[in-house]
Each structure stands twice: as structure tokens, then as C-alpha cells.
């Protein structure tokens, strides 16, 4: 008889052909996770803009002769700190989207685990 231990089911399952339904669920989960990152980043940016920073950004250890310099105006422009704040309805909409997306991701995780 062979003395090697049996492989765990998770390894055996990963070695064979994947169930197309599981692949589809994983693809949907990846897409939703990407959307969730976008939604929460925008929501967090809006929330951070409500109370703007009081000082300019300074990085410890950055010398004046460094090639990497952060221009405060450039950063504010990229972050759109001078743009008008979205309404509270917009923020609530983003919060609802984040909650619903998180809930769907949890459902997909449960379905994937069930397979």
C-alpha cells in the first residue's frame, strides 16, 4: 500500500475542473468587491472633506532637495478638496450602496462555501 497521506478535499477540489457556477459566483464577488472599494473610497473622501485638514501635508524625512515633492495645490486638486460638497442625500445613497453591496458579497461567500 502507499504510505503517503491522502490529500485534503480542498486541494483535490482545486486540482480538478471547477464548477462553472462557482466560477461565476467568484467573478461576481470580485466585481462587487471592486465596486465596494470604489463606493467606500468616495464615501470616506466625502466624509473627510466635511472637516478639512487644518495644515498642509508634510511627510517626515522628506528633504527639501528630494525629487519627491508634494504641492499642496496639486494634491487638493486631485482630491477635489475645493469642489462643492455633495448633498447629504448623496452620502446616504453611497452608504446604502455600500451596505447592500456588502450584504450581497456575504451572500456570495455563503454560496461559494456551500459548493
mmCIF file of N, CA and C in Angstrom:
data_model
loop_
_atom_site.group_PDB
_atom_site.id
_atom_site.type_symbol
_atom_site.label_atom_id
_atom_site.label_comp_id
_atom_site.label_asym_id
_atom_site.label_seq_id
_atom_site.Cartn_x
_atom_site.Cartn_y
_atom_site.Cartn_z
ATOM 1 N N UNK A 1 0.843 -1.190 0.000
ATOM 2 C CA UNK A 1 0.000 0.000 0.000
ATOM 3 C C UNK A 1 0.875 1.234 0.000
ATOM 4 N N UNK A 2 0.329 2.286 -0.448
ATOM 5 C CA UNK A 2 1.011 3.567 -0.497
ATOM 6 C C UNK A 2 0.953 4.209 0.880
ATOM 7 N N UNK A 3 2.115 4.687 1.394
ATOM 8 C CA UNK A 3 2.156 5.281 2.725
ATOM 9 C C UNK A 3 1.934 6.786 2.728
ATOM 10 N N UNK A 4 1.716 7.391 1.616
ATOM 11 C CA UNK A 4 1.507 8.844 1.602
ATOM 12 C C UNK A 4 0.105 9.166 2.071
ATOM 13 N N UNK A 5 -0.023 10.235 2.850
ATOM 14 C CA UNK A 5 -1.359 10.597 3.345
ATOM 15 C C UNK A 5 -2.234 11.117 2.211
ATOM 16 N N UNK A 6 -3.512 10.976 2.404
ATOM 17 C CA UNK A 6 -4.465 11.459 1.413
ATOM 18 C C UNK A 6 -4.462 12.984 1.407
ATOM 19 N N UNK A 7 -4.674 13.547 0.237
ATOM 20 C CA UNK A 7 -4.734 14.999 0.118
ATOM 21 C C UNK A 7 -6.053 15.507 0.683
ATOM 22 N N UNK A 8 -6.030 16.685 1.300
ATOM 23 C CA UNK A 8 -7.287 17.267 1.775
ATOM 24 C C UNK A 8 -8.225 17.525 0.606
ATOM 25 N N UNK A 9 -9.517 17.502 0.894
ATOM 26 C CA UNK A 9 -10.521 17.697 -0.165
ATOM 27 C C UNK A 9 -10.363 19.034 -0.855
ATOM 28 N N UNK A 10 -9.933 20.071 -0.109
ATOM 29 C CA UNK A 10 -9.801 21.392 -0.716
ATOM 30 C C UNK A 10 -8.731 21.391 -1.802
ATOM 31 N N UNK A 11 -7.662 20.632 -1.606
ATOM 32 C CA UNK A 11 -6.607 20.546 -2.618
ATOM 33 C C UNK A 11 -7.084 19.722 -3.790
ATOM 34 N N UNK A 12 -7.759 18.616 -3.501
ATOM 35 C CA UNK A 12 -8.271 17.763 -4.571
ATOM 36 C C UNK A 12 -9.291 18.531 -5.406
ATOM 37 N N UNK A 13 -10.166 19.267 -4.750
ATOM 38 C CA UNK A 13 -11.185 20.025 -5.470
ATOM 39 C C UNK A 13 -10.544 21.093 -6.338
ATOM 40 N N UNK A 14 -9.459 21.721 -5.855
ATOM 41 C CA UNK A 14 -8.794 22.752 -6.630
ATOM 42 C C UNK A 14 -8.043 22.195 -7.811
ATOM 43 N N UNK A 15 -7.678 20.922 -7.782
ATOM 44 C CA UNK A 15 -6.892 20.339 -8.864
ATOM 45 C C UNK A 15 -7.757 19.969 -10.060
ATOM 46 N N UNK A 16 -8.998 19.644 -9.829
ATOM 47 C CA UNK A 16 -9.872 19.211 -10.911
ATOM 48 C C UNK A 16 -10.578 20.380 -11.564
ATOM 49 N N UNK A 17 -11.462 20.069 -12.490
ATOM 50 C CA UNK A 17 -12.208 21.134 -13.154
ATOM 51 C C UNK A 17 -13.131 21.842 -12.162
ATOM 52 N N UNK A 18 -13.210 23.148 -12.302
ATOM 53 C CA UNK A 18 -14.046 23.939 -11.408
ATOM 54 C C UNK A 18 -15.491 23.909 -11.888
ATOM 55 N N UNK A 19 -16.400 23.998 -10.957
ATOM 56 C CA UNK A 19 -17.808 24.102 -11.280
ATOM 57 C C UNK A 19 -18.043 25.487 -11.888
ATOM 58 N N UNK A 20 -18.652 25.567 -13.047
ATOM 59 C CA UNK A 20 -18.872 26.875 -13.679
ATOM 60 C C UNK A 20 -19.704 27.814 -12.816
ATOM 61 N N UNK A 21 -20.603 27.252 -12.017
ATOM 62 C CA UNK A 21 -21.408 28.102 -11.135
ATOM 63 C C UNK A 21 -20.545 28.768 -10.086
ATOM 64 N N UNK A 22 -19.589 28.059 -9.529
ATOM 65 C CA UNK A 22 -18.698 28.623 -8.519
ATOM 66 C C UNK A 22 -17.814 29.690 -9.154
ATOM 67 N N UNK A 23 -17.335 29.415 -10.358
ATOM 68 C CA UNK A 23 -16.525 30.418 -11.056
ATOM 69 C C UNK A 23 -17.318 31.689 -11.306
ATOM 70 N N UNK A 24 -18.584 31.524 -11.668
ATOM 71 C CA UNK A 24 -19.440 32.682 -11.910
ATOM 72 C C UNK A 24 -19.681 33.447 -10.611
ATOM 73 N N UNK A 25 -19.902 32.735 -9.511
ATOM 74 C CA UNK A 25 -20.105 33.385 -8.219
ATOM 75 C C UNK A 25 -18.845 34.138 -7.793
ATOM 76 N N UNK A 26 -17.685 33.526 -8.001
ATOM 77 C CA UNK A 26 -16.430 34.189 -7.644
ATOM 78 C C UNK A 26 -16.186 35.431 -8.492
ATOM 79 N N UNK A 27 -16.513 35.356 -9.769
ATOM 80 C CA UNK A 27 -16.352 36.512 -10.653
ATOM 81 C C UNK A 27 -17.272 37.650 -10.216
ATOM 82 N N UNK A 28 -18.515 37.304 -9.879
ATOM 83 C CA UNK A 28 -19.449 38.327 -9.402
ATOM 84 C C UNK A 28 -18.955 38.930 -8.089
ATOM 85 N N UNK A 29 -18.409 38.098 -7.215
ATOM 86 C CA UNK A 29 -17.902 38.587 -5.941
ATOM 87 C C UNK A 29 -16.729 39.547 -6.143
ATOM 88 N N UNK A 30 -15.813 39.177 -7.062
ATOM 89 C CA UNK A 30 -14.675 40.065 -7.349
ATOM 90 C C UNK A 30 -15.152 41.418 -7.878
ATOM 91 N N UNK A 31 -16.132 41.391 -8.767
ATOM 92 C CA UNK A 31 -16.661 42.635 -9.334
ATOM 93 C C UNK A 31 -17.335 43.478 -8.254
ATOM 94 N N UNK A 32 -18.124 42.834 -7.405
ATOM 95 C CA UNK A 32 -18.784 43.569 -6.323
ATOM 96 C C UNK A 32 -17.780 44.120 -5.320
ATOM 97 N N UNK A 33 -16.732 43.369 -5.048
ATOM 98 C CA UNK A 33 -15.696 43.847 -4.128
ATOM 99 C C UNK A 33 -15.013 45.093 -4.696
ATOM 100 N N UNK A 34 -14.801 45.105 -6.004
ATOM 101 C CA UNK A 34 -14.215 46.279 -6.645
ATOM 102 C C UNK A 34 -15.143 47.488 -6.516
ATOM 103 N N UNK A 35 -16.439 47.278 -6.782
ATOM 104 C CA UNK A 35 -17.404 48.353 -6.624
ATOM 105 C C UNK A 35 -17.451 48.846 -5.179
ATOM 106 N N UNK A 36 -17.390 47.914 -4.242
ATOM 107 C CA UNK A 36 -17.436 48.300 -2.831
ATOM 108 C C UNK A 36 -16.241 49.175 -2.464
ATOM 109 N N UNK A 37 -15.055 48.830 -2.988
ATOM 110 C CA UNK A 37 -13.878 49.674 -2.727
ATOM 111 C C UNK A 37 -14.080 51.082 -3.286
ATOM 112 N N UNK A 38 -14.639 51.188 -4.487
ATOM 113 C CA UNK A 38 -14.894 52.498 -5.082
ATOM 114 C C UNK A 38 -15.919 53.296 -4.269
ATOM 115 N N UNK A 39 -16.999 52.639 -3.884
ATOM 116 C CA UNK A 39 -18.064 53.305 -3.131
ATOM 117 C C UNK A 39 -17.551 53.783 -1.785
ATOM 118 N N UNK A 40 -16.852 52.914 -1.061
ATOM 119 C CA UNK A 40 -16.382 53.302 0.273
ATOM 120 C C UNK A 40 -15.283 54.365 0.186
ATOM 121 N N UNK A 41 -14.462 54.311 -0.862
ATOM 122 C CA UNK A 41 -13.431 55.351 -1.017
ATOM 123 C C UNK A 41 -14.088 56.715 -1.236
ATOM 124 N N UNK A 42 -15.093 56.767 -2.092
ATOM 125 C CA UNK A 42 -15.797 58.029 -2.345
ATOM 126 C C UNK A 42 -16.526 58.486 -1.094
ATOM 127 N N UNK A 43 -17.188 57.579 -0.404
ATOM 128 C CA UNK A 43 -17.897 57.930 0.831
ATOM 129 C C UNK A 43 -16.929 58.471 1.875
ATOM 130 N N UNK A 44 -15.783 57.803 2.027
ATOM 131 C CA UNK A 44 -14.804 58.243 3.012
ATOM 132 C C UNK A 44 -14.193 59.590 2.629
ATOM 133 N N UNK A 45 -13.988 59.822 1.340
ATOM 134 C CA UNK A 45 -13.459 61.106 0.892
ATOM 135 C C UNK A 45 -14.454 62.220 1.199
ATOM 136 N N UNK A 46 -15.737 61.974 0.943
ATOM 137 C CA UNK A 46 -16.763 62.974 1.251
ATOM 138 C C UNK A 46 -16.780 63.250 2.751
ATOM 139 N N UNK A 47 -16.746 62.199 3.541
ATOM 140 C CA UNK A 47 -16.777 62.365 5.000
ATOM 141 C C UNK A 47 -15.544 63.124 5.488
ATOM 142 N N UNK A 48 -14.393 62.865 4.883
ATOM 143 C CA UNK A 48 -13.170 63.559 5.296
ATOM 144 C C UNK A 48 -13.203 65.029 4.887
ATOM 145 N N UNK A 49 -13.856 65.329 3.785
ATOM 146 C CA UNK A 49 -13.925 66.710 3.319
ATOM 147 C C UNK A 49 -14.833 67.568 4.182
ATOM 148 N N UNK A 50 -15.725 66.969 4.934
ATOM 149 C CA UNK A 50 -16.614 67.739 5.803
ATOM 150 C C UNK A 50 -15.788 68.531 6.811
ATOM 151 N N UNK A 51 -14.734 67.942 7.314
ATOM 152 C CA UNK A 51 -13.805 68.628 8.217
ATOM 153 C C UNK A 51 -12.452 68.658 7.510
ATOM 154 N N UNK A 52 -12.145 69.750 6.817
ATOM 155 C CA UNK A 52 -10.901 69.788 6.050
ATOM 156 C C UNK A 52 -9.681 69.829 6.969
ATOM 157 N N UNK A 53 -8.512 69.416 6.463
ATOM 158 C CA UNK A 53 -7.302 69.471 7.269
ATOM 159 C C UNK A 53 -6.941 70.924 7.583
ATOM 160 N N UNK A 54 -6.361 71.138 8.750
ATOM 161 C CA UNK A 54 -6.010 72.495 9.181
ATOM 162 C C UNK A 54 -4.617 72.911 8.714
ATOM 163 N N UNK A 55 -3.782 71.952 8.388
ATOM 164 C CA UNK A 55 -2.413 72.266 7.980
ATOM 165 C C UNK A 55 -2.125 71.627 6.631
ATOM 166 N N UNK A 56 -1.005 72.020 6.041
ATOM 167 C CA UNK A 56 -0.574 71.403 4.796
ATOM 168 C C UNK A 56 0.069 70.058 5.088
ATOM 169 N N UNK A 57 0.036 69.182 4.089
ATOM 170 C CA UNK A 57 0.625 67.852 4.220
ATOM 171 C C UNK A 57 2.137 67.962 4.285
ATOM 172 N N UNK A 58 2.726 67.354 5.314
ATOM 173 C CA UNK A 58 4.178 67.289 5.436
ATOM 174 C C UNK A 58 4.552 65.860 5.751
ATOM 175 N N UNK A 59 5.510 65.335 5.006
ATOM 176 C CA UNK A 59 5.953 63.968 5.228
ATOM 177 C C UNK A 59 7.256 63.979 5.996
ATOM 178 N N UNK A 60 7.332 63.190 7.043
ATOM 179 C CA UNK A 60 8.553 63.113 7.841
ATOM 180 C C UNK A 60 9.665 62.522 6.998
ATOM 181 N N UNK A 61 10.846 63.112 7.109
ATOM 182 C CA UNK A 61 12.008 62.578 6.416
ATOM 183 C C UNK A 61 12.129 63.042 4.981
ATOM 184 N N UNK A 62 11.228 63.885 4.502
ATOM 185 C CA UNK A 62 11.321 64.394 3.148
ATOM 186 C C UNK A 62 12.188 65.642 3.162
ATOM 187 N N UNK A 63 13.317 65.568 2.496
ATOM 188 C CA UNK A 63 14.227 66.704 2.452
ATOM 189 C C UNK A 63 13.803 67.679 1.361
ATOM 190 N N UNK A 64 14.217 68.918 1.494
ATOM 191 C CA UNK A 64 13.872 69.938 0.506
ATOM 192 C C UNK A 64 14.506 69.631 -0.845
ATOM 193 N N UNK A 65 15.592 68.877 -0.854
ATOM 194 C CA UNK A 65 16.273 68.557 -2.105
ATOM 195 C C UNK A 65 15.741 67.282 -2.744
ATOM 196 N N UNK A 66 14.772 66.678 -2.149
ATOM 197 C CA UNK A 66 14.223 65.417 -2.665
ATOM 198 C C UNK A 66 13.526 65.637 -4.003
ATOM 199 N N UNK A 67 13.556 64.626 -4.855
ATOM 200 C CA UNK A 67 12.840 64.690 -6.126
ATOM 201 C C UNK A 67 11.333 64.557 -5.916
ATOM 202 N N UNK A 68 10.938 64.034 -4.773
ATOM 203 C CA UNK A 68 9.525 63.808 -4.488
ATOM 204 C C UNK A 68 9.017 64.953 -3.628
ATOM 205 N N UNK A 69 8.304 65.853 -4.246
ATOM 206 C CA UNK A 69 7.737 66.993 -3.523
ATOM 207 C C UNK A 69 6.230 66.996 -3.758
ATOM 208 N N UNK A 70 5.498 67.238 -2.718
ATOM 209 C CA UNK A 70 4.049 67.304 -2.825
ATOM 210 C C UNK A 70 3.658 68.774 -2.824
ATOM 211 N N UNK A 71 3.032 69.170 -3.896
ATOM 212 C CA UNK A 71 2.495 70.522 -3.966
ATOM 213 C C UNK A 71 1.088 70.486 -3.398
ATOM 214 N N UNK A 72 0.837 71.325 -2.396
ATOM 215 C CA UNK A 72 -0.449 71.319 -1.714
ATOM 216 C C UNK A 72 -1.601 71.571 -2.680
ATOM 217 N N UNK A 73 -1.417 72.499 -3.614
ATOM 218 C CA UNK A 73 -2.478 72.798 -4.569
ATOM 219 C C UNK A 73 -2.760 71.632 -5.494
ATOM 220 N N UNK A 74 -1.696 70.940 -5.923
ATOM 221 C CA UNK A 74 -1.882 69.777 -6.798
ATOM 222 C C UNK A 74 -2.663 68.679 -6.089
ATOM 223 N N UNK A 75 -2.284 68.407 -4.861
ATOM 224 C CA UNK A 75 -2.961 67.362 -4.094
ATOM 225 C C UNK A 75 -4.418 67.730 -3.838
ATOM 226 N N UNK A 76 -4.660 68.984 -3.481
ATOM 227 C CA UNK A 76 -6.035 69.432 -3.243
ATOM 228 C C UNK A 76 -6.865 69.301 -4.521
ATOM 229 N N UNK A 77 -6.239 69.577 -5.672
ATOM 230 C CA UNK A 77 -6.955 69.445 -6.937
ATOM 231 C C UNK A 77 -7.297 68.008 -7.257
ATOM 232 N N UNK A 78 -6.341 67.109 -7.052
ATOM 233 C CA UNK A 78 -6.586 65.686 -7.326
ATOM 234 C C UNK A 78 -7.663 65.138 -6.390
ATOM 235 N N UNK A 79 -7.606 65.546 -5.130
ATOM 236 C CA UNK A 79 -8.600 65.078 -4.154
ATOM 237 C C UNK A 79 -9.907 65.854 -4.244
ATOM 238 N N UNK A 80 -9.938 66.873 -5.099
ATOM 239 C CA UNK A 80 -11.111 67.729 -5.282
ATOM 240 C C UNK A 80 -11.577 68.336 -3.965
ATOM 241 N N UNK A 81 -10.601 68.805 -3.174
ATOM 242 C CA UNK A 81 -10.940 69.379 -1.881
ATOM 243 C C UNK A 81 -11.661 70.715 -2.014
ATOM 244 N N UNK A 82 -11.478 71.389 -3.140
ATOM 245 C CA UNK A 82 -12.126 72.686 -3.317
ATOM 246 C C UNK A 82 -13.474 72.577 -4.033
ATOM 247 N N UNK A 83 -13.870 71.383 -4.408
ATOM 248 C CA UNK A 83 -15.167 71.188 -5.069
ATOM 249 C C UNK A 83 -16.281 71.291 -4.032
ATOM 250 N N UNK A 84 -17.457 71.682 -4.471
ATOM 251 C CA UNK A 84 -18.577 71.733 -3.511
ATOM 252 C C UNK A 84 -18.884 70.341 -2.964
ATOM 253 N N UNK A 85 -19.275 70.310 -1.721
ATOM 254 C CA UNK A 85 -19.618 69.027 -1.094
ATOM 255 C C UNK A 85 -20.914 68.483 -1.670
ATOM 256 N N UNK A 86 -20.966 67.180 -1.909
ATOM 257 C CA UNK A 86 -22.240 66.571 -2.323
ATOM 258 C C UNK A 86 -23.262 66.701 -1.198
ATOM 259 N N UNK A 87 -24.497 66.555 -1.555
ATOM 260 C CA UNK A 87 -25.567 66.680 -0.563
ATOM 261 C C UNK A 87 -25.536 65.508 0.412
ATOM 262 N N UNK A 88 -26.237 65.660 1.498
ATOM 263 C CA UNK A 88 -26.330 64.562 2.465
ATOM 264 C C UNK A 88 -27.091 63.389 1.853
ATOM 265 N N UNK A 89 -27.972 63.678 0.890
ATOM 266 C CA UNK A 89 -28.673 62.589 0.184
ATOM 267 C C UNK A 89 -27.676 61.735 -0.586
ATOM 268 N N UNK A 90 -26.667 62.386 -1.204
ATOM 269 C CA UNK A 90 -25.640 61.642 -1.937
ATOM 270 C C UNK A 90 -24.852 60.744 -0.990
ATOM 271 N N UNK A 91 -24.507 61.272 0.169
ATOM 272 C CA UNK A 91 -23.759 60.486 1.152
ATOM 273 C C UNK A 91 -24.600 59.315 1.655
ATOM 274 N N UNK A 92 -25.872 59.551 1.916
ATOM 275 C CA UNK A 92 -26.751 58.467 2.358
ATOM 276 C C UNK A 92 -26.913 57.414 1.269
ATOM 277 N N UNK A 93 -26.977 57.853 0.010
ATOM 278 C CA UNK A 93 -27.069 56.917 -1.103
ATOM 279 C C UNK A 93 -25.828 56.030 -1.156
ATOM 280 N N UNK A 94 -24.642 56.632 -0.997
ATOM 281 C CA UNK A 94 -23.400 55.849 -1.001
ATOM 282 C C UNK A 94 -23.375 54.863 0.162
ATOM 283 N N UNK A 95 -23.877 55.277 1.315
ATOM 284 C CA UNK A 95 -23.913 54.382 2.471
ATOM 285 C C UNK A 95 -24.854 53.210 2.212
ATOM 286 N N UNK A 96 -26.010 53.471 1.602
ATOM 287 C CA UNK A 96 -26.943 52.379 1.269
ATOM 288 C C UNK A 96 -26.322 51.436 0.247
ATOM 289 N N UNK A 97 -25.648 52.005 -0.761
ATOM 290 C CA UNK A 97 -24.992 51.163 -1.774
ATOM 291 C C UNK A 97 -23.928 50.283 -1.138
ATOM 292 N N UNK A 98 -23.141 50.861 -0.236
ATOM 293 C CA UNK A 98 -22.094 50.085 0.437
ATOM 294 C C UNK A 98 -22.700 48.969 1.269
ATOM 295 N N UNK A 99 -23.777 49.261 1.986
ATOM 296 C CA UNK A 99 -24.420 48.241 2.821
ATOM 297 C C UNK A 99 -25.006 47.115 1.970
ATOM 298 N N UNK A 100 -25.678 47.467 0.887
ATOM 299 C CA UNK A 100 -26.276 46.448 0.025
ATOM 300 C C UNK A 100 -25.207 45.618 -0.677
ATOM 301 N N UNK A 101 -24.127 46.261 -1.098
ATOM 302 C CA UNK A 101 -23.050 45.536 -1.764
ATOM 303 C C UNK A 101 -22.373 44.585 -0.785
ATOM 304 N N UNK A 102 -22.139 45.045 0.430
ATOM 305 C CA UNK A 102 -21.546 44.176 1.454
ATOM 306 C C UNK A 102 -22.433 42.981 1.744
ATOM 307 N N UNK A 103 -23.734 43.221 1.805
ATOM 308 C CA UNK A 103 -24.677 42.133 2.062
ATOM 309 C C UNK A 103 -24.640 41.111 0.923
ATOM 310 N N UNK A 104 -24.593 41.581 -0.322
ATOM 311 C CA UNK A 104 -24.545 40.663 -1.466
ATOM 312 C C UNK A 104 -23.242 39.872 -1.480
ATOM 313 N N UNK A 105 -22.132 40.520 -1.123
ATOM 314 C CA UNK A 105 -20.851 39.819 -1.051
ATOM 315 C C UNK A 105 -20.922 38.713 -0.002
ATOM 316 N N UNK A 106 -21.551 38.994 1.126
ATOM 317 C CA UNK A 106 -21.702 37.977 2.175
ATOM 318 C C UNK A 106 -22.552 36.804 1.672
ATOM 319 N N UNK A 107 -23.607 37.102 0.917
ATOM 320 C CA UNK A 107 -24.434 36.032 0.352
ATOM 321 C C UNK A 107 -23.624 35.178 -0.624
ATOM 322 N N UNK A 108 -22.823 35.842 -1.467
ATOM 323 C CA UNK A 108 -21.991 35.101 -2.418
ATOM 324 C C UNK A 108 -20.966 34.243 -1.693
ATOM 325 N N UNK A 109 -20.380 34.787 -0.622
ATOM 326 C CA UNK A 109 -19.426 33.999 0.168
ATOM 327 C C UNK A 109 -20.088 32.741 0.719
ATOM 328 N N UNK A 110 -21.321 32.890 1.204
ATOM 329 C CA UNK A 110 -22.057 31.729 1.719
ATOM 330 C C UNK A 110 -22.323 30.716 0.619
ATOM 331 N N UNK A 111 -22.710 31.184 -0.556
ATOM 332 C CA UNK A 111 -22.976 30.271 -1.670
ATOM 333 C C UNK A 111 -21.698 29.557 -2.129
ATOM 334 N N UNK A 112 -20.601 30.288 -2.166
ATOM 335 C CA UNK A 112 -19.325 29.685 -2.566
ATOM 336 C C UNK A 112 -18.897 28.627 -1.551
ATOM 337 N N UNK A 113 -19.061 28.937 -0.273
ATOM 338 C CA UNK A 113 -18.706 27.977 0.784
ATOM 339 C C UNK A 113 -19.579 26.724 0.696
ATOM 340 N N UNK A 114 -20.835 26.907 0.305
ATOM 341 C CA UNK A 114 -21.748 25.764 0.216
ATOM 342 C C UNK A 114 -21.334 24.795 -0.886
ATOM 343 N N UNK A 115 -20.688 25.277 -1.933
ATOM 344 C CA UNK A 115 -20.240 24.414 -3.015
ATOM 345 C C UNK A 115 -19.063 23.636 -2.528
#
